[in-house]
CSV table of C-alpha atoms in Angstrom, one decimal:
chain,number,residue,atom,x,y,z
A,469,MET,CA,-5.6,14.3,-15.5
A,470,ALA,CA,-2.8,12.0,-14.2
A,471,HIS,CA,0.4,13.9,-13.1
A,472,HIS,CA,3.1,14.1,-16.1
A,473,PRO,CA,7.0,14.3,-14.9
A,474,GLN,CA,8.7,17.7,-15.9
A,475,GLY,CA,11.9,16.6,-14.3
A,476,CYS,CA,15.1,18.9,-13.9
A,477,LYS,CA,18.9,19.0,-14.8
A,478,VAL,CA,20.5,15.9,-13.5
A,479,TYR,CA,23.7,14.7,-13.4
A,480,LEU,CA,24.7,11.0,-12.6
A,481,TYR,CA,27.7,10.7,-10.0
A,482,ASP,CA,29.0,7.3,-10.2
A,483,ASP,CA,32.7,7.8,-10.2
A,484,PHE,CA,33.5,4.9,-7.3
A,485,THR,CA,30.3,2.3,-7.2
A,486,GLN,CA,32.7,-0.7,-6.1
A,487,THR,CA,30.4,-3.3,-7.9
A,488,LEU,CA,30.0,-6.3,-5.4
A,489,PRO,CA,31.7,-9.6,-6.8
A,490,PRO,CA,29.0,-11.6,-8.4
A,491,ARG,CA,28.9,-14.2,-5.7
A,492,TYR,CA,27.8,-11.8,-3.2
A,493,THR,CA,25.2,-10.2,-5.8
A,494,PRO,CA,21.9,-11.0,-4.9
A,495,ARG,CA,20.4,-13.2,-7.6
A,496,HIS,CA,17.8,-11.9,-9.8
A,497,TRP,CA,18.5,-8.0,-8.4
A,498,VAL,CA,16.8,-6.1,-10.9
A,499,HIS,CA,13.7,-7.4,-9.9
A,500,ASN,CA,14.0,-7.5,-6.3
A,501,GLN,CA,11.8,-4.8,-4.5
A,502,TYR,CA,14.6,-2.7,-2.8
A,503,ALA,CA,16.0,-2.5,-6.6
A,504,ALA,CA,14.8,1.2,-7.2
A,505,GLU,CA,18.5,2.3,-7.0
A,506,LEU,CA,19.6,0.6,-10.1
A,507,TRP,CA,16.3,1.6,-12.2
A,508,LEU,CA,17.3,5.0,-11.6
A,509,GLN,CA,20.8,4.6,-12.2
A,510,ARG,CA,20.0,2.3,-16.0
A,511,SER,CA,17.3,5.4,-16.7
A,512,LEU,CA,20.0,8.1,-16.4
A,513,GLN,CA,22.2,5.9,-18.5
A,514,ARG,CA,20.4,5.8,-21.5
A,515,ALA,CA,21.7,7.4,-24.4
A,516,ALA,CA,20.2,11.3,-24.8
A,517,HIS,CA,18.5,11.0,-21.5
A,518,PRO,CA,16.8,14.6,-21.7
A,519,TRP,CA,17.5,15.3,-18.5
A,520,ARG,CA,21.0,14.4,-18.2
A,521,VAL,CA,23.6,17.0,-18.0
A,522,THR,CA,27.5,16.2,-18.1
A,523,GLU,CA,29.2,18.8,-15.6
A,524,PRO,CA,28.3,19.3,-12.2
A,525,ARG,CA,27.9,22.8,-12.1
A,526,GLU,CA,25.1,23.0,-14.8
A,527,ALA,CA,22.6,20.2,-12.6
A,528,ASP,CA,19.6,20.9,-10.2
A,529,LEU,CA,19.8,17.6,-8.6
A,530,ILE,CA,23.3,15.3,-8.2
A,531,TYR,CA,22.0,11.4,-8.3
A,532,VAL,CA,24.7,10.1,-5.9
A,533,VAL,CA,25.1,6.0,-6.9
A,534,ALA,CA,26.1,3.8,-4.1
A,535,ASN,CA,24.0,0.7,-4.3
A,536,PHE,CA,23.0,1.1,0.0
A,537,SER,CA,20.2,-1.1,-0.8
A,538,MET,CA,21.9,-3.7,-2.3
A,539,ARG,CA,24.4,-4.0,0.1
A,540,CYS,CA,22.2,-4.0,2.9
A,541,VAL,CA,20.6,-7.5,1.2
A,542,ALA,CA,23.9,-8.8,0.9
A,543,GLY,CA,25.2,-8.2,4.2
A,544,LYS,CA,28.1,-5.7,3.1
A,545,MET,CA,27.4,-2.8,5.4
A,546,PHE,CA,31.0,-2.2,6.2
A,547,SER,CA,31.0,-1.8,2.1
A,548,SER,CA,28.3,1.2,2.6
A,549,ARG,CA,29.7,2.6,5.3
A,550,PHE,CA,32.9,2.8,3.3
A,551,MET,CA,31.0,4.0,0.1
A,552,TRP,CA,29.5,7.0,2.3
A,553,GLN,CA,32.8,7.5,3.3
A,554,HIS,CA,34.2,8.2,0.0
A,555,THR,CA,31.1,10.1,-0.9
A,556,ILE,CA,31.2,12.5,2.3
A,557,LYS,CA,35.1,13.5,1.3
A,558,ASP,CA,34.3,14.4,-1.8
A,559,THR,CA,38.0,14.1,-3.1
A,560,ARG,CA,37.7,15.8,-6.6
A,561,GLY,CA,35.4,18.6,-5.6
A,562,VAL,CA,31.7,17.4,-7.7
A,563,LEU,CA,29.3,17.4,-4.4
A,564,TRP,CA,30.4,20.2,-2.6
A,565,PRO,CA,32.6,22.5,-4.7
A,566,GLY,CA,35.1,24.5,-2.9
A,567,GLU,CA,34.4,23.3,0.5
A,568,GLN,CA,36.5,20.8,2.1
A,569,TRP,CA,35.9,18.0,3.9
A,570,ALA,CA,36.4,17.9,7.9
A,571,ASN,CA,35.2,14.5,9.1
A,572,ALA,CA,32.1,15.7,9.6
A,573,SER,CA,30.5,12.1,8.9
A,574,TRP,CA,31.9,10.9,12.0
A,575,VAL,CA,30.9,13.4,14.3
A,576,ASN,CA,28.8,11.9,17.0
A,577,GLU,CA,26.3,14.3,18.4
A,578,HIS,CA,25.6,12.5,21.6
A,579,ASN,CA,28.7,11.9,22.6
A,580,PRO,CA,30.2,15.4,24.4
A,581,LYS,CA,33.9,13.9,24.3
A,582,ARG,CA,33.7,14.2,20.6
A,583,ARG,CA,34.5,17.8,18.5
A,584,ALA,CA,31.4,19.3,17.7
A,585,ALA,CA,30.8,19.3,14.0
A,586,PRO,CA,31.9,21.4,11.5
A,587,PRO,CA,29.7,24.1,9.6
A,588,PRO,CA,27.4,21.7,7.4
A,589,ARG,CA,28.4,22.0,3.7
A,590,THR,CA,25.7,23.6,1.3
A,591,ARG,CA,27.3,24.2,-2.0
A,592,GLY,CA,26.8,22.9,-5.2
A,593,ALA,CA,23.3,20.8,-6.4
A,594,VAL,CA,21.4,19.4,-4.0
A,595,LYS,CA,22.7,15.5,-3.5
A,596,LEU,CA,20.1,12.6,-3.9
A,597,VAL,CA,21.0,9.1,-2.4
A,598,VAL,CA,18.9,6.0,-2.6
A,599,TYR,CA,18.3,3.8,0.8
A,600,GLY,CA,14.8,1.6,0.2
A,601,TYR,CA,16.2,-1.3,2.1
A,602,GLN,CA,16.5,0.3,6.2
A,603,PHE,CA,16.9,-2.9,8.0
A,604,CYS,CA,20.1,-2.6,8.5
A,605,GLY,CA,20.4,0.9,9.5
A,606,VAL,CA,21.7,3.9,7.7
A,607,PRO,CA,25.5,3.9,6.6
A,608,TRP,CA,26.4,7.5,8.0
A,609,LEU,CA,25.5,5.7,11.5
A,610,THR,CA,24.7,8.3,14.0
A,611,SER,CA,26.6,11.3,12.1
A,612,ARG,CA,25.2,14.5,10.5
A,613,ILE,CA,24.3,14.0,6.9
A,614,PRO,CA,24.5,17.0,5.3
A,615,PRO,CA,21.6,19.3,5.3
A,616,ASP,CA,21.4,19.6,1.1
A,617,VAL,CA,21.4,15.7,0.5
A,618,MET,CA,17.9,14.0,0.1
A,619,VAL,CA,17.3,10.3,0.9
A,620,LEU,CA,14.6,8.0,-1.1
A,621,LYS,CA,13.2,5.2,0.9
A,622,GLU,CA,10.9,3.0,1.4
A,623,TYR,CA,9.1,4.9,4.4
A,624,ALA,CA,10.6,8.3,6.1
A,625,GLN,CA,10.1,9.8,9.3
A,626,LEU,CA,7.1,11.8,9.2
A,627,SER,CA,8.8,15.6,9.8
A,628,LYS,CA,11.4,14.7,7.3
A,629,ALA,CA,8.6,13.6,4.8
A,630,ALA,CA,6.6,16.9,5.4
A,631,ALA,CA,9.9,18.9,5.0
A,632,GLY,CA,11.4,17.3,1.6
A,633,VAL,CA,14.5,15.9,2.9
A,634,ASP,CA,13.3,12.5,3.0
A,635,LEU,CA,11.1,11.2,-0.3
A,636,VAL,CA,9.4,7.7,0.0
A,637,SER,CA,9.9,5.6,-3.6
A,638,PRO,CA,7.7,3.0,-4.7
A,639,PHE,CA,8.7,-0.6,-4.4
A,640,VAL,CA,10.1,-2.3,-7.5
A,641,VAL,CA,7.3,-4.1,-9.6
A,642,SER,CA,9.0,-5.5,-12.9
A,643,ARG,CA,7.3,-8.2,-13.6
A,644,PRO,CA,4.9,-10.2,-14.9
A,645,ALA,CA,4.5,-7.8,-18.4
A,646,TRP,CA,1.3,-7.4,-18.3
A,647,LEU,CA,1.4,-6.1,-14.5
A,648,THR,CA,3.6,-3.4,-15.8
A,649,GLY,CA,1.8,-2.3,-18.8
A,650,ALA,CA,4.2,-3.8,-21.5
A,651,GLU,CA,1.4,-6.5,-22.3
A,652,PRO,CA,-2.5,-6.7,-22.2
A,653,PRO,CA,-3.9,-7.6,-18.5
A,654,PRO,CA,-5.6,-11.6,-18.5
A,655,PRO,CA,-9.4,-11.0,-18.5
A,656,ALA,CA,-10.5,-10.1,-15.1
A,657,PRO,CA,-13.9,-11.7,-13.3
A,658,PRO,CA,-16.9,-9.6,-13.9
A,659,TRP,CA,-17.4,-7.3,-10.7
A,660,ALA,CA,-20.4,-9.1,-9.4
A,661,SER,CA,-18.7,-12.2,-9.4
A,662,ARG,CA,-16.0,-11.3,-7.6
A,663,GLY,CA,-14.8,-11.8,-3.8
A,664,LEU,CA,-14.9,-9.1,-1.4
A,665,ILE,CA,-11.6,-8.7,0.2
A,666,PHE,CA,-8.2,-10.5,-0.2
A,667,PHE,CA,-6.0,-10.0,2.3
A,668,ALA,CA,-2.6,-12.2,2.3
A,669,GLY,CA,1.1,-11.9,3.3
A,670,HIS,CA,3.5,-12.6,6.4
A,671,ILE,CA,2.2,-12.2,9.9
A,672,PRO,CA,4.4,-10.7,12.3
A,673,LYS,CA,5.0,-12.1,16.0
A,674,ARG,CA,2.9,-10.2,18.4
A,675,TYR,CA,5.4,-8.5,20.0
A,676,ILE,CA,6.7,-6.7,16.5
A,677,SER,CA,3.0,-5.7,15.2
A,678,THR,CA,-0.3,-7.4,16.1
A,679,THR,CA,-2.3,-5.1,13.3
A,680,ARG,CA,-2.2,-7.7,10.7
A,681,TYR,CA,-3.5,-10.4,13.1
A,682,GLU,CA,-5.8,-8.5,14.7
A,683,LEU,CA,-7.2,-8.4,10.7
A,684,TRP,CA,-6.9,-11.9,10.0
A,685,ARG,CA,-8.8,-12.9,13.7
A,686,GLN,CA,-11.8,-10.3,12.6
A,687,LEU,CA,-12.0,-11.6,8.8
A,688,ARG,CA,-11.1,-15.4,8.9
A,689,ASN,CA,-14.8,-16.6,8.4
A,690,GLU,CA,-16.3,-14.0,7.0
A,691,PRO,CA,-18.0,-14.7,3.5
A,692,ASN,CA,-16.2,-13.4,0.4
A,693,VAL,CA,-12.9,-12.5,2.2
A,694,THR,CA,-9.8,-14.6,1.5
A,695,ALA,CA,-7.3,-14.0,4.1
A,696,VAL,CA,-4.0,-16.3,4.0
A,697,SER,CA,-0.6,-16.4,5.4
A,698,SER,CA,2.5,-18.2,4.9
A,699,THR,CA,4.0,-17.3,8.4
A,700,LEU,CA,0.9,-17.5,10.6
A,701,SER,CA,1.1,-21.1,12.1
A,702,CYS,CA,4.7,-20.3,12.9
A,703,THR,CA,4.2,-16.8,14.4
A,704,TYR,CA,1.7,-17.6,16.4
A,705,GLY,CA,0.3,-21.4,16.3
A,706,GLN,CA,3.9,-22.6,17.5
A,707,PHE,CA,3.0,-20.5,20.5
A,708,SER,CA,-0.2,-22.9,21.3
A,709,LEU,CA,2.5,-24.8,23.2
A,710,CYS,CA,3.2,-23.0,25.7
A,711,ASP,CA,2.0,-24.7,28.2
A,712,GLU,CA,3.4,-27.7,27.2
A,713,GLY,CA,6.7,-26.2,27.3
A,714,ARG,CA,6.5,-24.9,30.7
A,715,LYS,CA,6.5,-28.8,31.7
A,716,HIS,CA,9.4,-29.2,30.0
A,717,ARG,CA,11.5,-26.5,30.9
A,718,ASN,CA,15.0,-28.6,31.5
A,719,ALA,CA,14.5,-30.9,28.5
A,720,SER,CA,16.9,-31.4,26.1
A,721,PHE,CA,17.8,-29.8,22.7
A,722,ALA,CA,16.0,-33.0,21.1
A,723,TYR,CA,12.9,-31.7,22.5
A,724,TRP,CA,13.4,-27.9,22.0
A,725,GLY,CA,14.8,-28.1,18.5
A,726,SER,CA,11.9,-29.8,16.8
A,727,MET,CA,8.9,-28.9,19.1
A,728,CYS,CA,7.8,-26.5,16.4
A,729,HIS,CA,8.6,-28.0,13.2
A,730,PRO,CA,4.6,-28.9,13.0
A,731,PHE,CA,4.3,-25.3,12.9
A,732,CYS,CA,7.4,-23.9,11.1
A,733,PRO,CA,8.2,-25.6,7.8
A,734,ASN,CA,11.1,-23.7,8.3
A,735,ALA,CA,13.0,-24.9,11.4
A,736,SER,CA,15.4,-21.9,11.4
A,737,LYS,CA,12.3,-19.4,12.7
A,738,CYS,CA,11.1,-21.9,15.4
A,739,THR,CA,11.3,-19.2,18.3
A,740,SER,CA,12.5,-22.9,20.5
A,741,SER,CA,15.6,-23.7,18.6
A,742,ARG,CA,17.7,-20.9,19.7
A,743,LYS,CA,19.9,-21.0,22.9
A,744,VAL,CA,19.5,-17.5,24.8
A,745,GLY,CA,20.0,-17.0,28.3
A,746,GLY,CA,19.5,-19.9,30.1
A,747,GLY,CA,19.1,-22.4,27.6
A,748,TYR,CA,16.7,-23.3,24.6
A,749,SER,CA,13.4,-23.1,26.9
A,750,HIS,CA,14.5,-20.0,27.8
A,751,ASN,CA,13.7,-17.4,24.5
A,752,PHE,CA,10.4,-19.3,23.9
A,753,LEU,CA,8.7,-19.4,27.1
A,754,SER,CA,9.6,-15.7,27.2
A,755,SER,CA,8.1,-15.1,24.2
A,756,CYS,CA,5.1,-17.0,25.7
A,757,ARG,CA,4.0,-13.5,27.4
A,758,SER,CA,3.3,-12.0,24.6
A,759,TYR,CA,0.7,-14.7,23.4
A,760,LYS,CA,-0.9,-15.4,26.7
A,761,HIS,CA,-4.4,-13.7,25.7
A,762,ILE,CA,-5.1,-15.8,22.3
A,763,ASP,CA,-7.6,-18.1,22.7
A,764,PHE,CA,-5.8,-20.8,20.8
A,765,LYS,CA,-8.3,-23.7,21.3
A,766,VAL,CA,-10.7,-21.6,19.1
A,767,GLU,CA,-7.9,-19.7,16.8
A,768,LEU,CA,-5.4,-22.6,16.4
A,769,PRO,CA,-7.4,-25.0,13.8
A,770,ASP,CA,-8.3,-21.7,11.4
A,771,MET,CA,-4.6,-20.7,11.9
A,772,MET,CA,-3.6,-23.7,10.8
A,773,ARG,CA,-6.1,-23.7,7.9
A,774,ASP,CA,-4.9,-20.5,6.6
A,775,SER,CA,-1.2,-21.1,6.7
A,776,ARG,CA,-0.5,-21.7,3.3
A,777,ARG,CA,1.8,-19.8,0.7
A,778,LEU,CA,0.3,-18.9,-2.2
A,779,ASP,CA,3.1,-19.0,-5.6
A,780,HIS,CA,2.8,-15.6,-7.6
A,781,THR,CA,0.9,-16.6,-10.4
A,782,ALA,CA,-2.2,-17.7,-7.7
A,783,TYR,CA,-1.5,-14.6,-5.6
A,784,LEU,CA,-2.0,-12.7,-8.5
A,785,GLN,CA,-5.2,-14.6,-9.7
A,786,HIS,CA,-6.3,-14.1,-6.0
A,787,THR,CA,-6.0,-9.9,-6.9
A,788,MET,CA,-7.3,-10.0,-9.8
A,789,SER,CA,-10.6,-11.9,-8.8
A,790,HIS,CA,-11.5,-9.8,-5.3
A,791,ARG,CA,-13.0,-6.4,-5.3
A,792,PHE,CA,-10.4,-4.8,-2.9
A,793,CYS,CA,-6.9,-5.6,-1.2
A,794,LEU,CA,-6.5,-5.1,2.1
A,795,ILE,CA,-3.0,-3.7,2.6
A,796,ALA,CA,-1.4,-3.4,6.0
A,797,PRO,CA,1.7,-2.4,7.8
A,798,GLY,CA,3.8,-5.6,8.5
A,799,ASP,CA,7.6,-6.0,10.4
A,800,PHE,CA,7.9,-2.3,9.1
A,801,VAL,CA,5.5,0.7,8.2
A,802,SER,CA,5.8,0.5,4.4
A,803,THR,CA,5.2,-2.7,1.9
A,804,HIS,CA,6.1,-3.8,-1.2
A,805,LYS,CA,2.3,-4.5,-1.4
A,806,ILE,CA,1.4,-0.7,-1.8
A,807,SER,CA,3.2,-0.4,-5.1
A,808,GLU,CA,1.8,-3.8,-6.3
A,809,ALA,CA,-1.6,-3.4,-5.0
A,810,MET,CA,-1.2,0.0,-7.5
A,811,ALA,CA,-0.1,-1.5,-10.3
A,812,LEU,CA,-3.1,-4.3,-10.1
A,813,GLY,CA,-5.6,-2.0,-9.4
A,814,GLY,CA,-4.4,-0.6,-12.8
A,815,ALA,CA,-4.4,-3.7,-14.5
A,816,GLY,CA,-8.2,-4.1,-13.7
A,817,GLY,CA,-7.8,-5.8,-10.6
A,818,CYS,CA,-8.1,-5.4,-7.0
A,819,ILE,CA,-8.9,-1.7,-5.4
A,820,PRO,CA,-6.3,-0.9,-2.4
A,821,LEU,CA,-7.6,-0.3,1.3
A,822,PHE,CA,-4.5,1.0,2.5
A,823,VAL,CA,-4.2,0.8,6.6
A,824,ILE,CA,-2.8,3.9,7.6
A,825,PRO,CA,-0.9,4.5,11.5
A,826,ALA,CA,-2.2,7.1,13.4
A,827,SER,CA,-0.1,10.1,13.7
A,828,ARG,CA,1.6,10.6,17.2
A,829,ALA,CA,0.5,14.2,16.9
A,830,GLY,CA,-3.2,13.2,16.2
A,831,GLY,CA,-5.4,14.6,13.1
A,832,ASN,CA,-6.3,12.9,10.3
A,833,LEU,CA,-4.8,10.1,7.9
A,834,GLY,CA,-4.0,12.6,5.1
A,835,HIS,CA,-1.1,14.2,7.7
A,836,THR,CA,0.3,10.5,7.9
A,837,LEU,CA,0.1,9.6,4.0
A,838,PRO,CA,3.7,11.3,2.9
A,839,SER,CA,5.4,8.9,5.5
A,840,MET,CA,4.5,5.4,3.6
A,841,LEU,CA,2.7,6.6,0.4
A,842,PRO,CA,4.8,7.9,-2.9
A,843,TYR,CA,3.9,11.0,-4.8
A,844,THR,CA,1.7,12.5,-2.3
A,845,ARG,CA,2.8,15.7,-3.8
A,846,TRP,CA,0.6,15.3,-6.9
A,847,LEU,CA,-1.3,11.9,-6.4
A,848,ASP,CA,-5.0,12.5,-4.2
A,849,TYR,CA,-5.4,8.6,-2.6
A,850,CYS,CA,-8.8,9.6,-2.5
A,851,THR,CA,-8.9,9.1,-6.5
A,852,VAL,CA,-7.3,5.7,-6.0
A,853,ALA,CA,-8.2,3.7,-2.6
A,854,TYR,CA,-9.7,3.6,0.3
A,855,LEU,CA,-8.3,4.3,3.6
A,856,VAL,CA,-9.0,3.2,7.3
A,857,SER,CA,-6.9,4.0,10.4
A,858,GLU,CA,-5.1,1.3,11.9
A,859,PRO,CA,-5.9,1.7,15.6
A,860,ALA,CA,-9.9,1.6,13.9
A,861,ALA,CA,-9.3,-1.5,11.9
A,862,LYS,CA,-7.3,-3.2,14.7
A,863,LYS,CA,-10.5,-2.7,17.3
A,864,ASN,CA,-13.2,-3.2,14.9
A,865,PHE,CA,-12.8,-3.9,11.3
A,866,MET,CA,-16.4,-5.1,10.5
A,867,PRO,CA,-18.0,-1.3,9.6
A,868,VAL,CA,-15.6,-1.1,7.2
A,869,TYR,CA,-16.3,-4.5,5.8
A,870,HIS,CA,-19.7,-3.5,5.6
A,871,LYS,CA,-19.2,-0.4,3.6
A,872,LEU,CA,-16.8,-2.4,1.1
A,873,ALA,CA,-20.1,-5.0,0.7
A,874,ALA,CA,-22.2,-1.9,-0.3
A,875,LEU,CA,-20.4,0.1,-2.6
A,876,THR,CA,-21.5,-0.7,-6.3
A,877,GLU,CA,-19.2,-1.1,-9.9
A,878,ALA,CA,-20.6,2.7,-10.5
A,879,ASP,CA,-19.5,3.8,-7.0
A,880,VAL,CA,-15.7,2.3,-7.7
A,881,ALA,CA,-15.4,3.1,-11.7
A,882,PRO,CA,-14.0,6.4,-10.7
A,883,LYS,CA,-11.4,5.1,-8.9
A,884,ARG,CA,-10.8,2.0,-11.0
A,885,GLU,CA,-10.0,4.7,-14.2
A,886,MET,CA,-7.6,6.7,-12.0
A,887,LEU,CA,-5.7,3.5,-11.0
A,888,ARG,CA,-5.2,2.5,-14.8
A,889,ARG,CA,-4.1,6.4,-15.2
A,890,VAL,CA,-1.7,6.3,-12.5
A,891,ARG,CA,-0.3,2.8,-12.8
A,892,ASP,CA,2.9,3.9,-15.0
A,893,ALA,CA,4.2,5.6,-11.7
A,894,PHE,CA,4.5,2.4,-9.5
A,895,VAL,CA,6.0,0.0,-12.2
A,896,MET,CA,9.3,-0.5,-13.4
A,897,ARG,CA,9.5,-1.2,-17.3
A,898,ALA,CA,13.1,-1.5,-19.3
A,899,ASN,CA,11.8,0.6,-22.2
A,900,SER,CA,10.5,3.6,-20.3
A,901,SER,CA,11.4,7.0,-21.1
A,902,VAL,CA,10.7,10.9,-20.7
A,903,GLU,CA,8.3,10.6,-23.2
A,904,HIS,CA,6.8,7.7,-22.0
A,905,PRO,CA,7.5,7.4,-18.1
A,906,ALA,CA,7.5,4.3,-15.5
A,907,ALA,CA,8.4,4.8,-11.9
A,908,PRO,CA,12.1,5.8,-12.5
A,909,GLU,CA,10.9,9.0,-14.6
A,910,TYR,CA,8.1,9.6,-11.4
A,911,MET,CA,11.1,9.2,-9.0
A,912,LEU,CA,13.4,11.5,-10.6
A,913,ASP,CA,10.4,14.1,-10.9
A,914,GLU,CA,9.6,13.9,-7.2
A,915,ALA,CA,13.4,14.3,-6.2
A,916,CYS,CA,13.4,17.5,-8.8
A,917,ASN,CA,10.9,19.0,-7.0
A,918,ALA,CA,11.9,18.6,-3.7
A,919,ALA,CA,15.5,19.5,-4.8
A,920,ARG,CA,13.8,23.3,-6.2
A,921,SER,CA,12.1,23.4,-2.2
A,922,LEU,CA,14.9,22.8,-0.4
A,923,ARG,CA,16.8,25.7,-2.7
A,924,ARG,CA,14.1,27.8,-2.4
A,925,ARG,CA,13.9,26.5,1.6
A,926,GLU,CA,10.4,26.3,1.7
A,927,GLN,CA,10.8,23.1,4.2
A,928,GLY,CA,8.1,22.2,6.3
A,929,LEU,CA,5.2,24.0,3.6
A,930,LEU,CA,4.5,20.5,1.9
A,931,GLN,CA,1.0,19.2,2.3
A,932,PRO,CA,-0.7,15.8,0.6
A,933,ALA,CA,-2.8,16.5,-2.6
A,934,GLY,CA,-6.2,15.6,-1.4
A,935,GLY,CA,-5.7,17.1,2.3
A,936,ALA,CA,-7.5,15.4,5.0
A,937,HIS,CA,-8.7,12.3,2.9
A,938,THR,CA,-11.7,12.5,4.8
A,939,SER,CA,-14.2,11.2,1.7
A,940,CYS,CA,-12.4,8.1,1.5
A,941,THR,CA,-11.6,7.1,5.3
A,942,LEU,CA,-13.9,4.5,6.2
A,943,GLY,CA,-12.9,3.9,9.6
């Protein structure tokens, strides 16, 4: 049986939202992958929401609206810090009734010249803050966040996720209508006629992460595999010019500013076009060290062949015509493709195969899941997906490839059915409600459960449903 959200008493704290001017608001923000905060806010603002209370003293959970993710995407981090300052001061005494603010948010624990932090405030209901897009750094900087504030994120520190202080949010998947369950999905090819693995997305530069490149390298010429990336020729292919670049170390910008254009459709992504240190050549030749073991004579033709951008329609068609979608960490541990793959599987498309980073403490993959996958409290991912450890996938993915090829339609039927049942938890719909929930209601339910655990001081006791997940770990 799929989980149904139970919720709790929630107070919507939106006293000071300070909306951005329209010229700064990202276009189509409602559909942006980081717009979970907006969907939560809209859900609670619907008339007669059964969980919402009008008095903060009645609440089990206070949802603090600040739009941190939108401000980060818009490049307005000073505005985010101002919003955090306003929140922590709590001049009306709504968040921490009876406790005065003592400049706690700006105490730097690593600087002995600054005075020690005052005792943390803990009165009132547990507070929830959403900060899905973490590229800008947190608005509270190096300060001490109050212990009764939970943060809903795209990925979390493992220790904080296990303690229920950090919660992992699904990314926004809100269109097309058939993907969210608002309309019937298009007909999908029969299982037997589908490709085996679909692997697509940005491949980071080598000094950021090698995981997606190593997967592409192993799968690029395998039958029944579609492996494409719009950035591969740029993040890797341009460095096939390293030997030539060394011969022109002292060349002018006319050379360095255009040398990688055949590899990077967006000239701003050319490493050689940025003047750093000793000149335009310095940044490029310094980066070459990370690529010295790449056999470009063998791989470059395949890089150029597989470097293409799929529009959203073509991308979705590929996911519906393959058996498995390979989802691996990129620039960050988490990725929008996690939520998207879960929704696609629920619509009759590919079954997710998640590449899971190994825990530094060792142990099974189940130990790592709460830091990057949503809803691990109640969702056993072995019922909806397959897993492979990141070190095993990078070293030798082919045993996993052969295991997937051997799976029959009957073998995966239970996973496809469970994906259909849990899809609502990973999609956003404008008409969702507690009776017919979607991701906003499920996220609030997770926050409510975590708030109860915090109040009962049950930190550190959370274990993912499904435990070690060994039954679905393929490598």
